[in-house]
Amino acid sequence: MVIVLHPSTTPENLAEITRILEKNGCKVCPTYGEFQIILGIVGNTQQIDRSRLLNKKYVEKILSVQEPYKKANRMFHPENTLIEVEGQIIGGNKLTMIAGPCSVESEAQIVSIAREVKASGAGFLRGGAYKPRTSPYSFQGMEEEGLELLKIARKETGLPIVTEIMSVTKLDKFVEDVDIIQVGARNMQNFDLLKALGQTNKPILLKRGLSATFEELLMSAEYIMAGGNENVILCERGIRTFETYTRNTLDLSAVLAIKRLSHLPIIIDPSHAAGKWWMVEALSKAAIAVGADGLIIEVHNDPDNASCDGKQSITPERFTALMDPLRLIAQIDNRTF
Ligand code: PEP
Ligand code: MN
């Protein structure tokens, strides 16, 4: 349920209605807009006497939320959510650029890529330390050592780091060391992990599951938000379809759908969607044109010899050359990189 309050609502009115709703066992989540306050009501709203509330002169209207996700719903929060990470805002007019290798391989590799992507305009460094691989015989990531190398790269460049968490057992370490915690597609519905992330205040990059619907993605965000952590950034990274030429099928309509349904920022990962480096640049341009809040792109200094996902990684040179066209496309909608 959503209650829209009249612009003339006083703090006493707000306290009164909050009291009534809480007495009914509901949680009140206010959003303060420029002119109006909107109350998102979570809990069993069936027993609330709507006509009694509508009799209050400061209650403008009461809306029912049909969707199962509440806190992630745009009805609860009409304005876009802005997430601040180390002085950068995600979800605003300045687009977010996250770049780096699929996995951390050595200090020289991660530091040199970090320097190059930073010089081209990236705002964040990505790099996997714990890798979710289909085969247990494939490279599993440098694990704890990889995290240490990411921290060195951050120290060298100032770029905040984004890396994937695979297990709740590593949560404290990630909260301590990482700027944005990534939840990979394979863990999108690891509900225990999502609940634990909800207890932190770290920004979470939540990737869409391999064949997850928008509603399932938003319900996963809801798990994190229900715990009190509203810093969720969504990521479309392609979904599994009958097509096998590409690794996944990039669903650009996700940006439009999610922006209508939710107030959370959404970025695009063209690398895991395409699985082919030569598609990444054009798909990145399309993602910005369609209104994504940013990109996460795999960049590797030696893609042919990468430990992981070399086929979909672009070189730092290509990444640099991509930034100008992206800036031009962003300008069409008065956005910048
Ligand atoms: C990754 O970002 O390296 C990754 C494994 O992504 P996804 O979870 O989207 O497959
Ligand atoms: Mn990868």
Coordinates of C-alpha atoms and ligand atoms in Angstrom, one line a residue:
M1 CA 0.0 0.0 0.0
V2 CA 1.2 3.5 -0.8
I3 CA -0.2 6.6 0.9
V4 CA 0.3 10.0 -0.8
L5 CA 0.2 12.9 1.7
H6 CA -1.0 16.4 0.9
P7 CA 1.8 19.0 0.5
S8 CA 0.4 20.8 3.6
T9 CA 1.1 17.8 5.8
T10 CA 2.7 18.8 9.1
P11 CA 5.2 16.8 11.2
E12 CA 2.4 16.2 13.7
N13 CA 0.2 14.8 11.0
L14 CA 3.0 12.5 9.9
A15 CA 3.6 11.3 13.4
E16 CA -0.1 10.6 13.8
I17 CA -0.5 8.5 10.7
T18 CA 2.7 6.6 11.4
R19 CA 1.3 5.8 14.9
I20 CA -1.9 4.5 13.4
L21 CA -0.2 2.3 10.8
E22 CA 2.4 0.9 13.2
K23 CA -0.4 0.1 15.7
N24 CA -1.7 -2.1 12.9
G25 CA 1.6 -3.9 12.8
C26 CA 2.8 -2.3 9.6
K27 CA 6.2 -0.7 8.8
V28 CA 6.1 2.8 7.4
C29 CA 8.8 3.8 4.8
P30 CA 8.5 7.5 4.0
T31 CA 10.0 9.1 0.9
Y32 CA 10.4 12.8 1.1
G33 CA 9.8 14.4 -2.4
E34 CA 10.3 18.0 -3.3
F35 CA 6.7 18.8 -2.5
Q36 CA 5.1 15.7 -1.1
I37 CA 5.7 12.9 1.3
I38 CA 4.9 9.4 0.1
L39 CA 4.5 6.6 2.6
G40 CA 5.3 3.0 1.5
I41 CA 3.5 0.6 3.9
V42 CA 4.9 -2.9 4.3
G43 CA 3.2 -5.7 6.1
N44 CA -0.3 -7.0 6.4
T45 CA -2.2 -4.0 5.1
Q46 CA -5.5 -5.9 4.8
Q47 CA -6.7 -4.9 8.2
I48 CA -6.1 -1.2 7.8
D49 CA -9.3 0.9 7.7
R50 CA -8.8 2.9 4.6
S51 CA -11.8 5.1 4.9
R52 CA -10.6 6.2 8.4
L53 CA -7.3 7.3 6.8
L54 CA -8.9 9.0 3.8
N55 CA -11.0 11.1 6.3
K56 CA -7.8 12.8 7.4
K57 CA -7.4 16.0 5.4
Y58 CA -3.7 15.5 4.9
V59 CA -4.2 12.1 3.2
E60 CA -4.4 12.8 -0.6
K61 CA -4.8 9.2 -1.9
I62 CA -4.2 5.6 -1.1
L63 CA -2.9 3.2 -3.8
S64 CA -2.6 -0.5 -3.7
V65 CA 0.6 -2.1 -4.8
Q66 CA -0.2 -5.1 -6.9
E67 CA 3.4 -6.3 -7.4
P68 CA 5.0 -8.6 -4.8
Y69 CA 8.0 -6.3 -4.5
K70 CA 7.4 -3.2 -2.4
K71 CA 10.6 -1.4 -1.5
A72 CA 12.0 -1.9 -5.0
N73 CA 8.7 -0.6 -6.5
R74 CA 8.7 2.8 -8.2
M75 CA 5.3 3.5 -6.6
F76 CA 7.0 3.5 -3.2
H77 CA 9.7 5.9 -4.4
P78 CA 8.8 7.8 -7.5
E79 CA 12.2 9.5 -7.9
N80 CA 15.2 7.6 -9.1
T81 CA 17.4 6.2 -6.4
L82 CA 20.9 7.7 -6.3
I83 CA 23.6 5.6 -4.7
E84 CA 26.8 7.3 -3.6
V85 CA 30.0 5.4 -3.7
E86 CA 33.3 7.1 -2.7
G87 CA 32.0 10.5 -4.0
Q88 CA 30.5 9.1 -7.3
I89 CA 26.7 9.0 -7.8
I90 CA 25.2 6.0 -9.5
G91 CA 21.8 6.5 -11.0
G92 CA 22.1 10.2 -11.8
N93 CA 23.0 12.2 -14.9
K94 CA 26.6 11.1 -14.8
L95 CA 26.8 7.6 -16.1
T96 CA 28.7 4.9 -14.3
M97 CA 31.6 3.1 -16.0
I98 CA 33.0 0.0 -14.4
A99 CA 35.8 -1.7 -16.3
G100 CA 38.5 -4.3 -15.7
P101 CA 39.3 -8.0 -16.3
C102 CA 37.0 -10.9 -15.7
S103 CA 39.5 -12.1 -13.0
V104 CA 42.5 -10.8 -11.2
E105 CA 45.6 -12.7 -12.4
S106 CA 48.6 -10.8 -11.0
E107 CA 49.5 -7.5 -9.4
A108 CA 51.1 -6.3 -12.7
Q109 CA 47.9 -7.3 -14.7
I110 CA 45.4 -5.7 -12.4
V111 CA 47.4 -2.5 -11.7
S112 CA 48.2 -1.9 -15.4
I113 CA 44.6 -2.4 -16.5
A114 CA 43.3 -0.2 -13.6
R115 CA 45.7 2.6 -14.7
E116 CA 44.6 2.3 -18.3
V117 CA 40.9 2.2 -17.7
K118 CA 41.1 5.1 -15.3
A119 CA 43.0 7.2 -17.8
S120 CA 40.2 6.6 -20.3
G121 CA 37.5 7.7 -17.9
A122 CA 36.3 4.6 -16.0
G123 CA 35.0 5.4 -12.5
F124 CA 35.3 1.9 -11.0
L125 CA 37.6 -1.1 -11.3
R126 CA 36.1 -4.6 -11.7
G127 CA 37.9 -7.9 -11.2
G128 CA 36.9 -11.3 -10.0
A129 CA 38.8 -12.8 -7.1
Y130 CA 36.3 -15.6 -6.5
K131 CA 35.0 -16.9 -9.8
P132 CA 31.8 -19.0 -10.3
R133 CA 33.0 -21.4 -13.0
T134 CA 30.9 -24.0 -14.7
S135 CA 33.7 -26.6 -14.4
P136 CA 35.4 -27.3 -11.0
Y137 CA 38.6 -27.9 -13.0
S138 CA 38.7 -24.4 -14.4
F139 CA 40.6 -21.5 -12.8
Q140 CA 38.6 -20.6 -9.7
G141 CA 40.1 -17.1 -9.1
M142 CA 43.0 -16.0 -6.9
E143 CA 40.6 -15.8 -4.0
E144 CA 41.9 -13.9 -0.9
E145 CA 45.2 -13.0 -2.8
G146 CA 43.0 -11.6 -5.6
L147 CA 41.2 -9.3 -3.1
E148 CA 44.6 -8.1 -1.8
L149 CA 45.7 -7.3 -5.4
L150 CA 42.4 -5.4 -6.0
K151 CA 43.2 -3.3 -2.9
I152 CA 46.6 -2.5 -4.3
A153 CA 45.1 -1.5 -7.6
R154 CA 42.7 0.8 -5.7
K155 CA 45.5 2.3 -3.8
E156 CA 47.5 2.9 -7.0
T157 CA 44.6 4.5 -8.9
G158 CA 42.0 5.6 -6.5
L159 CA 39.4 3.6 -8.4
P160 CA 36.8 2.0 -6.1
I161 CA 36.6 -1.8 -6.5
V162 CA 33.7 -4.0 -7.6
T163 CA 34.1 -7.8 -7.1
E164 CA 31.8 -10.8 -6.8
I165 CA 31.0 -12.5 -3.5
M166 CA 30.2 -16.2 -3.8
S167 CA 29.7 -17.2 -0.2
V168 CA 28.2 -15.7 2.9
T169 CA 31.2 -16.9 4.9
K170 CA 33.3 -14.2 3.2
L171 CA 30.9 -11.4 4.0
D172 CA 32.8 -9.6 6.7
K173 CA 35.9 -9.5 4.6
F174 CA 34.0 -8.1 1.6
V175 CA 32.3 -5.5 3.7
E176 CA 35.7 -4.4 5.0
D177 CA 37.6 -4.5 1.7
V178 CA 35.2 -4.0 -1.2
D179 CA 33.4 -0.8 -2.4
I180 CA 30.6 -2.5 -4.4
I181 CA 29.8 -6.1 -3.7
Q182 CA 28.7 -8.0 -6.9
V183 CA 26.2 -10.8 -6.7
G184 CA 26.6 -12.8 -9.9
A185 CA 23.9 -14.2 -12.1
R186 CA 24.3 -17.7 -10.6
N187 CA 23.7 -16.4 -7.1
M188 CA 20.8 -14.0 -7.9
Q189 CA 18.5 -16.3 -6.0
N190 CA 20.8 -17.3 -3.2
F191 CA 18.4 -16.0 -0.7
D192 CA 20.6 -16.6 2.4
L193 CA 23.3 -14.5 0.7
L194 CA 20.8 -11.8 -0.2
K195 CA 19.4 -11.7 3.3
A196 CA 23.0 -11.3 4.7
L197 CA 23.8 -8.5 2.3
G198 CA 20.6 -6.8 3.4
Q199 CA 22.1 -6.5 6.9
T200 CA 25.0 -4.5 5.5
N201 CA 25.1 -1.0 4.2
K202 CA 27.3 -1.8 1.2
P203 CA 26.2 -1.0 -2.3
I204 CA 25.3 -4.2 -4.0
L205 CA 25.5 -4.9 -7.8
L206 CA 22.8 -7.5 -8.4
K207 CA 23.1 -9.3 -11.7
R208 CA 20.0 -10.7 -13.4
G209 CA 19.9 -14.5 -13.2
L210 CA 20.5 -16.7 -16.3
S211 CA 16.8 -17.0 -16.9
A212 CA 15.2 -14.7 -14.4
T213 CA 12.2 -12.6 -15.1
F214 CA 12.2 -8.9 -14.2
E215 CA 9.9 -9.7 -11.3
E216 CA 12.3 -12.4 -10.0
L217 CA 15.2 -9.9 -10.3
L218 CA 13.2 -7.3 -8.4
M219 CA 12.2 -9.8 -5.8
S220 CA 15.9 -10.6 -5.2
A221 CA 16.5 -6.8 -4.8
E222 CA 13.6 -6.8 -2.4
Y223 CA 15.4 -9.5 -0.2
I224 CA 18.3 -7.1 0.2
M225 CA 16.2 -4.0 0.7
A226 CA 13.8 -5.7 3.2
G227 CA 16.9 -6.2 5.5
G228 CA 17.4 -2.4 5.4
N229 CA 20.0 -2.1 2.7
E230 CA 18.5 0.0 -0.1
N231 CA 21.8 0.5 -2.0
V232 CA 21.0 -1.9 -4.8
I233 CA 22.2 -1.5 -8.4
L234 CA 20.7 -3.9 -10.9
C235 CA 22.6 -5.3 -13.9
E236 CA 21.3 -6.8 -17.1
R237 CA 23.9 -9.3 -18.4
G238 CA 22.0 -11.2 -21.0
I239 CA 19.6 -14.1 -20.5
R240 CA 19.6 -17.6 -21.8
T241 CA 17.5 -18.2 -24.9
F242 CA 17.5 -20.8 -27.7
E243 CA 20.3 -18.8 -29.5
T244 CA 23.7 -20.3 -29.2
Y245 CA 25.7 -18.0 -31.4
T246 CA 26.0 -15.4 -28.6
R247 CA 26.8 -16.5 -25.1
N248 CA 23.5 -14.9 -23.9
T249 CA 20.8 -12.7 -25.4
L250 CA 21.2 -9.1 -24.3
D251 CA 17.7 -7.9 -23.2
L252 CA 17.9 -4.1 -23.7
S253 CA 14.2 -3.9 -22.9
A254 CA 15.2 -4.7 -19.3
V255 CA 16.4 -1.0 -18.9
L256 CA 13.0 0.3 -20.0
A257 CA 11.0 -2.2 -18.0
I258 CA 13.0 -1.9 -14.8
K259 CA 12.9 1.9 -15.0
R260 CA 9.2 1.8 -15.2
L261 CA 8.8 -0.8 -12.4
S262 CA 11.5 0.3 -10.1
H263 CA 13.5 3.4 -8.9
L264 CA 16.7 1.4 -8.7
P265 CA 19.6 2.1 -11.1
I266 CA 20.3 -0.4 -13.8
I267 CA 23.5 -0.9 -15.7
I268 CA 24.4 -3.2 -18.6
D269 CA 27.1 -5.8 -19.0
P270 CA 27.6 -6.3 -22.7
S271 CA 30.6 -8.6 -22.2
H272 CA 28.7 -11.5 -20.6
A273 CA 25.7 -10.9 -22.8
A274 CA 27.6 -11.2 -26.1
G275 CA 30.5 -13.5 -25.2
K276 CA 32.3 -12.0 -28.1
W277 CA 34.6 -9.0 -27.8
W278 CA 33.7 -7.6 -31.2
M279 CA 30.1 -7.1 -30.2
V280 CA 30.9 -5.3 -27.0
E281 CA 31.4 -1.8 -28.4
A282 CA 28.2 -1.6 -30.4
L283 CA 26.1 -3.1 -27.5
S284 CA 27.6 -0.6 -25.1
K285 CA 26.4 2.2 -27.4
A286 CA 23.0 0.7 -27.6
A287 CA 22.8 0.3 -23.8
I288 CA 23.5 4.0 -23.3
A289 CA 21.1 5.0 -26.1
V290 CA 18.3 3.0 -24.4
G291 CA 18.9 4.8 -21.1
A292 CA 21.1 2.5 -19.0
D293 CA 22.7 4.2 -16.0
G294 CA 26.1 2.8 -16.9
L295 CA 28.1 -0.2 -18.1
I296 CA 30.3 -2.9 -16.7
I297 CA 32.8 -4.0 -19.3
E298 CA 35.5 -6.6 -19.3
V299 CA 38.9 -5.2 -20.3
H300 CA 42.1 -7.2 -20.6
N301 CA 45.6 -6.3 -21.6
D302 CA 46.1 -9.7 -23.2
P303 CA 42.7 -11.2 -24.0
D304 CA 44.2 -14.2 -25.9
N305 CA 45.9 -15.4 -22.7
A306 CA 43.3 -14.3 -20.1
S307 CA 42.5 -16.9 -17.4
C308 CA 38.9 -16.3 -17.9
D309 CA 36.5 -14.8 -20.5
G310 CA 39.3 -13.5 -22.9
K311 CA 37.0 -14.0 -25.9
Q312 CA 34.6 -11.3 -24.6
S313 CA 37.3 -8.9 -23.3
I314 CA 38.3 -5.8 -25.2
T315 CA 41.7 -4.3 -25.0
P316 CA 42.4 -1.1 -23.1
E317 CA 43.0 0.6 -26.5
R318 CA 39.6 -0.3 -27.7
F319 CA 38.1 0.7 -24.4
T320 CA 39.7 4.1 -24.7
A321 CA 38.4 4.5 -28.3
L322 CA 34.9 3.6 -27.1
M323 CA 34.6 6.4 -24.5
D324 CA 34.2 9.3 -27.0
P325 CA 31.3 7.7 -28.9
L326 CA 29.6 6.8 -25.6
R327 CA 30.0 10.4 -24.4
L328 CA 28.3 11.6 -27.6
I329 CA 25.4 9.2 -27.2
A330 CA 25.0 10.2 -23.5
Q331 CA 24.8 13.9 -24.5
I332 CA 21.7 13.3 -26.5
D333 CA 19.8 12.8 -23.2
N334 CA 21.8 15.5 -21.4
R335 CA 23.9 12.9 -19.6
T336 CA 27.7 12.7 -19.2
F337 CA 30.3 10.0 -18.6
Ligands
PEP1 C1 31.4 -11.7 -14.0 O1 31.0 -10.6 -13.9 O2 32.6 -12.0 -14.2 C2 30.4 -12.8 -14.0 C3 30.7 -14.1 -13.7 O3 29.2 -12.4 -14.4 P1 27.8 -13.2 -14.4 O4 27.4 -13.5 -13.0 O5 26.9 -12.1 -15.1 O6 27.9 -14.4 -15.3
MN2 MN 33.6 -12.8 -16.8

